[in-house]
Amino acid sequence: MENKNIMVGRHQELALLQEIISSPKAELVAVYGRRRIGKTFLIDKTFDAKYDFYTTGIYEATRKEQLTNFATQLGIYAKKKYKVPKDWMEAFLMLREYMETLLDKERIDIFIDELPWLDTPRSRFLKAFDLFWNGWASKHDNIKLIVCGSATTWMTNKLLGDKGGLHNRVTKQIYLRPFNLSETEEFLKLRGFDLSRQHIIETYMAVGGTPYYLDMMSRSLSVAQNIDALFFSENAPLQKEYNFLYKSLFKESRLYRRVVEVLSKQMKGLTRQDLIKEIGVEDSGYFSDVLEDLCNCDFIRSYNAFGKSERDVMYQLTDLYSLFYLRFVKNYHGGDEHYWSHMGQDISSWEGYAFEQVCLHHIPQIKHKLGISGILTNVCSWSCKSYIGKDGEEHKGAQIDLIIDRGDKTINLCEMKFTNKPFAISAEYAQRMLERRDTFREVTETNKSLQLTMVTAAGLVRNAGWQSINNEVNIDDLFQA
């Protein structure tokens, strides 16, 4: 039976918020994460949506519009009419005066949602917020001030990274990530879906673990029909989401989108210098900030290929929604509302790559299955176009998309396969895997033990080829909490 009011996952975040509620001191709590991830829902559930004051920033509103809304909200809670303050200094003074009438309460809960949107150009919002917290609120142990923001870069750079009065003043911070597969399964079950884990992975590969997107699905439709409805039908809700998603997170979103779009065409990623050349931008500190922001928001990842130095760091698109949108939706011009249902085998190459990204999002689950959760690891990839072997001859190279380099002198060389039925390792395929392992050992000159590992969506056939691998990770392992 559908129930939209039950909290899925977020156990650590809920525990931290409960600590804050019972804390004997004033708390300034920052909750941040990408748009549609469930930040407001998490806070509302914890505080039962009962606040002594609540307001929210308005997307792309002027300073006057933000101040007008602030005064309106304050009037609702104080049960009196307020004039629109002339600036944020006056606005927070008004809030302080009202809060002073509540100081006898055991706890005063203040929630300001979408805080970054209040910081309009030349508004001096942060100065006023700083004075309100440091000059008054932090001195009262019963005040719990929770601020929330989708603009993750603003939250990390302007609030958490402030070098002025707010430096180290945030007492607790929560970064909310997308659901993993286990949480996605629980979320969909609570909404009345009865999907196989294979179908849940197919859903995850299109929309990722964003609760808001998952909540748009209809349980009366198949997975393919839902994808058609979300992306390809007339007025499909996730067709226009892409541009707004990036604009809501990054003030100068065009360059951010350009990085993502270039990386969507280079499945294995690009170095910083390759990105600069491809995009045609200046090699600057600002571009470094763009890459760091995209990594912090879980759109891309940075990693060092095995055996490479930090100067050779690679950047790879890992956001599943962006990957799906850019691959299939961006250049879709309508005409077939059942576009996805009609794709058939044409999506096999995308499925393979998307499944690799799903695996990268579930490294803790893979490590758990391998029994190495407590072992220090480095997750990377490796490729070699060609090499001169010990025999003096030139040999063709190899590529391994997922390597788990372990602190116990062992390396898992992982092969990831998305199929709809158990995958049979043929004699030829097994030979290729063994050759790739031997190539890796010869080129890297590693003396660590090498273990061939298969990660699959539908399991493996127990045939002769299966005997050639050391470890198997299956779909149920990826769904571990």
Short mmCIF file of N, CA and C in Angstrom, two decimals, residues 352-445:
data_model
loop_
_atom_site.label_atom_id
_atom_site.label_comp_id
_atom_site.label_asym_id
_atom_site.label_seq_id
_atom_site.Cartn_x
_atom_site.Cartn_y
_atom_site.Cartn_z
N GLY A 352 25.25 -0.96 -20.99
CA GLY A 352 26.53 -1.43 -20.49
C GLY A 352 27.27 -0.35 -19.73
N TYR A 353 27.32 0.85 -20.30
CA TYR A 353 28.03 1.95 -19.64
C TYR A 353 27.29 2.41 -18.39
N ALA A 354 25.95 2.55 -18.49
CA ALA A 354 25.18 3.00 -17.34
C ALA A 354 25.31 2.02 -16.18
N PHE A 355 25.35 0.72 -16.48
CA PHE A 355 25.51 -0.26 -15.42
C PHE A 355 26.87 -0.11 -14.75
N GLU A 356 27.89 0.22 -15.53
CA GLU A 356 29.21 0.48 -14.94
C GLU A 356 29.12 1.61 -13.92
N GLN A 357 28.36 2.66 -14.27
CA GLN A 357 28.21 3.79 -13.35
C GLN A 357 27.43 3.39 -12.10
N VAL A 358 26.42 2.55 -12.28
CA VAL A 358 25.69 2.04 -11.12
C VAL A 358 26.65 1.31 -10.19
N CYS A 359 27.53 0.52 -10.75
CA CYS A 359 28.52 -0.20 -9.94
C CYS A 359 29.43 0.76 -9.20
N LEU A 360 29.85 1.83 -9.87
CA LEU A 360 30.71 2.81 -9.22
C LEU A 360 29.99 3.51 -8.07
N HIS A 361 28.67 3.64 -8.17
CA HIS A 361 27.88 4.23 -7.08
C HIS A 361 27.72 3.25 -5.92
N HIS A 362 28.10 1.99 -6.12
CA HIS A 362 27.88 0.97 -5.09
C HIS A 362 29.16 0.22 -4.75
N ILE A 363 30.27 0.93 -4.72
CA ILE A 363 31.55 0.34 -4.33
C ILE A 363 31.49 -0.24 -2.90
N PRO A 364 30.84 0.43 -1.93
CA PRO A 364 30.76 -0.18 -0.59
C PRO A 364 30.09 -1.55 -0.61
N GLN A 365 29.04 -1.70 -1.44
CA GLN A 365 28.35 -2.99 -1.53
C GLN A 365 29.24 -4.05 -2.18
N ILE A 366 30.00 -3.64 -3.20
CA ILE A 366 30.91 -4.58 -3.86
C ILE A 366 32.01 -5.01 -2.88
N LYS A 367 32.55 -4.04 -2.15
CA LYS A 367 33.59 -4.37 -1.17
C LYS A 367 33.06 -5.30 -0.08
N HIS A 368 31.81 -5.07 0.32
CA HIS A 368 31.21 -5.93 1.35
C HIS A 368 31.13 -7.36 0.85
N LYS A 369 30.68 -7.54 -0.39
CA LYS A 369 30.58 -8.90 -0.95
C LYS A 369 31.97 -9.56 -1.01
N LEU A 370 32.99 -8.76 -1.33
CA LEU A 370 34.34 -9.30 -1.44
C LEU A 370 35.00 -9.52 -0.08
N GLY A 371 34.31 -9.08 0.98
CA GLY A 371 34.85 -9.25 2.32
C GLY A 371 35.99 -8.32 2.65
N ILE A 372 36.00 -7.14 2.02
CA ILE A 372 37.12 -6.21 2.22
C ILE A 372 36.65 -4.83 2.68
N SER A 373 35.50 -4.78 3.35
CA SER A 373 34.94 -3.49 3.77
C SER A 373 35.91 -2.70 4.65
N GLY A 374 36.65 -3.41 5.49
CA GLY A 374 37.55 -2.72 6.40
C GLY A 374 38.95 -2.50 5.86
N ILE A 375 39.18 -2.84 4.61
CA ILE A 375 40.51 -2.71 4.02
C ILE A 375 40.61 -1.43 3.20
N LEU A 376 41.68 -0.70 3.36
CA LEU A 376 41.91 0.52 2.58
C LEU A 376 42.01 0.16 1.10
N THR A 377 41.26 0.90 0.27
CA THR A 377 41.27 0.60 -1.17
C THR A 377 41.37 1.88 -1.98
N ASN A 378 41.82 1.73 -3.21
CA ASN A 378 41.79 2.81 -4.19
C ASN A 378 41.04 2.29 -5.41
N VAL A 379 39.98 3.01 -5.80
CA VAL A 379 39.16 2.59 -6.93
C VAL A 379 39.57 3.39 -8.16
N CYS A 380 39.90 2.71 -9.23
CA CYS A 380 40.39 3.40 -10.41
C CYS A 380 40.14 2.55 -11.65
N SER A 381 40.69 2.98 -12.77
CA SER A 381 40.64 2.20 -13.99
C SER A 381 42.05 2.14 -14.58
N TRP A 382 42.19 1.45 -15.69
CA TRP A 382 43.51 1.32 -16.31
C TRP A 382 43.34 1.03 -17.79
N SER A 383 44.21 1.61 -18.60
CA SER A 383 44.19 1.30 -20.03
C SER A 383 45.60 1.43 -20.59
N CYS A 384 45.83 0.69 -21.65
CA CYS A 384 47.13 0.70 -22.32
C CYS A 384 46.87 0.39 -23.79
N LYS A 385 47.28 1.29 -24.67
CA LYS A 385 46.99 1.09 -26.10
C LYS A 385 47.84 -0.03 -26.70
N SER A 386 49.11 -0.01 -26.39
CA SER A 386 50.01 -1.07 -26.85
C SER A 386 51.28 -1.01 -25.99
N TYR A 387 52.07 -2.06 -26.06
CA TYR A 387 53.28 -2.07 -25.24
C TYR A 387 54.30 -3.04 -25.85
N ILE A 388 55.55 -2.82 -25.48
CA ILE A 388 56.62 -3.72 -25.88
C ILE A 388 56.81 -4.74 -24.76
N GLY A 389 56.58 -5.99 -25.07
CA GLY A 389 56.66 -7.04 -24.05
C GLY A 389 58.09 -7.43 -23.74
N LYS A 390 58.22 -8.32 -22.79
CA LYS A 390 59.55 -8.80 -22.39
C LYS A 390 60.24 -9.54 -23.51
N ASP A 391 59.44 -9.99 -24.48
CA ASP A 391 60.01 -10.69 -25.63
C ASP A 391 60.50 -9.74 -26.71
N GLY A 392 60.36 -8.42 -26.44
CA GLY A 392 60.82 -7.41 -27.40
C GLY A 392 59.83 -7.12 -28.50
N GLU A 393 58.70 -7.81 -28.50
CA GLU A 393 57.69 -7.61 -29.54
C GLU A 393 56.62 -6.62 -29.06
N GLU A 394 55.97 -5.96 -30.05
CA GLU A 394 54.87 -5.06 -29.70
C GLU A 394 53.58 -5.87 -29.57
N HIS A 395 52.87 -5.62 -28.46
CA HIS A 395 51.62 -6.32 -28.19
C HIS A 395 50.48 -5.30 -28.07
N LYS A 396 49.29 -5.73 -28.42
CA LYS A 396 48.14 -4.84 -28.26
C LYS A 396 47.85 -4.68 -26.77
N GLY A 397 47.32 -3.52 -26.42
CA GLY A 397 47.06 -3.21 -25.02
C GLY A 397 45.73 -3.77 -24.53
N ALA A 398 45.25 -3.18 -23.45
CA ALA A 398 44.01 -3.65 -22.84
C ALA A 398 43.41 -2.51 -22.03
N GLN A 399 42.17 -2.72 -21.60
CA GLN A 399 41.47 -1.72 -20.79
C GLN A 399 40.68 -2.44 -19.70
N ILE A 400 40.78 -1.93 -18.48
CA ILE A 400 40.02 -2.47 -17.36
C ILE A 400 39.29 -1.29 -16.71
N ASP A 401 37.96 -1.34 -16.69
CA ASP A 401 37.17 -0.18 -16.29
C ASP A 401 37.03 -0.01 -14.79
N LEU A 402 37.19 -1.08 -14.04
CA LEU A 402 37.09 -0.96 -12.58
C LEU A 402 38.16 -1.82 -11.93
N ILE A 403 39.03 -1.14 -11.20
CA ILE A 403 40.11 -1.81 -10.45
C ILE A 403 39.96 -1.42 -8.99
N ILE A 404 39.98 -2.41 -8.12
CA ILE A 404 39.99 -2.14 -6.68
C ILE A 404 41.35 -2.55 -6.16
N ASP A 405 42.19 -1.56 -5.94
CA ASP A 405 43.56 -1.76 -5.49
C ASP A 405 43.56 -1.76 -3.96
N ARG A 406 43.83 -2.89 -3.37
CA ARG A 406 43.63 -3.11 -1.95
C ARG A 406 44.91 -2.98 -1.13
N GLY A 407 44.71 -2.60 0.14
CA GLY A 407 45.84 -2.46 1.04
C GLY A 407 46.41 -3.77 1.51
N ASP A 408 45.76 -4.89 1.15
CA ASP A 408 46.28 -6.21 1.56
C ASP A 408 47.04 -6.89 0.42
N LYS A 409 47.63 -6.07 -0.46
CA LYS A 409 48.49 -6.54 -1.55
C LYS A 409 47.73 -7.42 -2.55
N THR A 410 46.49 -7.04 -2.78
CA THR A 410 45.64 -7.75 -3.73
C THR A 410 44.92 -6.72 -4.60
N ILE A 411 44.69 -7.05 -5.85
CA ILE A 411 43.96 -6.16 -6.76
C ILE A 411 42.83 -6.95 -7.40
N ASN A 412 41.61 -6.40 -7.31
CA ASN A 412 40.47 -6.99 -8.03
C ASN A 412 40.34 -6.31 -9.38
N LEU A 413 40.45 -7.09 -10.44
CA LEU A 413 40.23 -6.60 -11.79
C LEU A 413 38.79 -6.95 -12.15
N CYS A 414 37.93 -5.92 -12.21
CA CYS A 414 36.48 -6.14 -12.29
C CYS A 414 35.96 -5.98 -13.71
N GLU A 415 35.13 -6.92 -14.10
CA GLU A 415 34.41 -6.87 -15.37
C GLU A 415 32.93 -6.73 -15.02
N MET A 416 32.26 -5.74 -15.61
CA MET A 416 30.85 -5.47 -15.30
C MET A 416 29.99 -5.77 -16.52
N LYS A 417 28.95 -6.57 -16.31
CA LYS A 417 28.11 -7.01 -17.42
C LYS A 417 26.64 -6.81 -17.09
N PHE A 418 25.95 -6.07 -17.98
CA PHE A 418 24.50 -5.92 -17.83
C PHE A 418 23.81 -6.78 -18.89
N THR A 419 23.15 -7.82 -18.43
CA THR A 419 22.38 -8.69 -19.32
C THR A 419 21.04 -9.00 -18.66
N ASN A 420 20.08 -9.44 -19.47
CA ASN A 420 18.75 -9.76 -18.95
C ASN A 420 18.63 -11.21 -18.51
N LYS A 421 19.66 -12.00 -18.78
CA LYS A 421 19.67 -13.39 -18.35
C LYS A 421 21.09 -13.73 -17.92
N PRO A 422 21.27 -14.79 -17.15
CA PRO A 422 22.62 -15.12 -16.68
C PRO A 422 23.64 -15.15 -17.81
N PHE A 423 24.78 -14.54 -17.54
CA PHE A 423 25.83 -14.41 -18.55
C PHE A 423 26.72 -15.65 -18.54
N ALA A 424 26.92 -16.21 -19.70
CA ALA A 424 27.77 -17.40 -19.83
C ALA A 424 29.17 -16.97 -20.29
N ILE A 425 30.17 -17.26 -19.49
CA ILE A 425 31.56 -16.95 -19.86
C ILE A 425 32.03 -18.03 -20.81
N SER A 426 32.15 -17.68 -22.07
CA SER A 426 32.61 -18.64 -23.08
C SER A 426 34.10 -18.87 -22.92
N ALA A 427 34.59 -19.89 -23.57
CA ALA A 427 36.03 -20.18 -23.52
C ALA A 427 36.82 -19.01 -24.09
N GLU A 428 36.29 -18.42 -25.16
CA GLU A 428 36.97 -17.27 -25.78
C GLU A 428 36.98 -16.06 -24.85
N TYR A 429 35.84 -15.81 -24.19
CA TYR A 429 35.75 -14.68 -23.27
C TYR A 429 36.68 -14.88 -22.07
N ALA A 430 36.70 -16.10 -21.55
CA ALA A 430 37.58 -16.41 -20.43
C ALA A 430 39.04 -16.19 -20.82
N GLN A 431 39.40 -16.57 -22.03
CA GLN A 431 40.77 -16.39 -22.50
C GLN A 431 41.12 -14.91 -22.57
N ARG A 432 40.17 -14.08 -23.05
CA ARG A 432 40.41 -12.63 -23.12
C ARG A 432 40.64 -12.05 -21.73
N MET A 433 39.88 -12.51 -20.76
CA MET A 433 40.04 -12.01 -19.39
C MET A 433 41.42 -12.38 -18.84
N LEU A 434 41.83 -13.60 -19.09
CA LEU A 434 43.14 -14.04 -18.61
C LEU A 434 44.27 -13.27 -19.29
N GLU A 435 44.10 -13.02 -20.59
CA GLU A 435 45.11 -12.25 -21.32
C GLU A 435 45.17 -10.82 -20.80
N ARG A 436 44.02 -10.25 -20.51
CA ARG A 436 43.97 -8.89 -19.98
C ARG A 436 44.67 -8.84 -18.61
N ARG A 437 44.44 -9.84 -17.80
CA ARG A 437 45.12 -9.91 -16.50
C ARG A 437 46.63 -9.97 -16.68
N ASP A 438 47.08 -10.82 -17.60
CA ASP A 438 48.52 -10.97 -17.82
C ASP A 438 49.14 -9.71 -18.39
N THR A 439 48.39 -9.04 -19.28
CA THR A 439 48.87 -7.76 -19.82
C THR A 439 49.01 -6.73 -18.72
N PHE A 440 48.01 -6.65 -17.86
CA PHE A 440 48.05 -5.71 -16.74
C PHE A 440 49.28 -5.96 -15.87
N ARG A 441 49.54 -7.23 -15.56
CA ARG A 441 50.68 -7.55 -14.70
C ARG A 441 52.01 -7.17 -15.37
N GLU A 442 52.12 -7.47 -16.66
CA GLU A 442 53.39 -7.20 -17.34
C GLU A 442 53.63 -5.71 -17.50
N VAL A 443 52.59 -4.95 -17.88
CA VAL A 443 52.77 -3.51 -18.11
C VAL A 443 52.99 -2.76 -16.81
N THR A 444 52.20 -3.08 -15.78
CA THR A 444 52.30 -2.33 -14.52
C THR A 444 53.43 -2.85 -13.64
N GLU A 445 53.89 -4.06 -13.92
CA GLU A 445 54.95 -4.69 -13.13
C GLU A 445 54.57 -4.82 -11.66
#
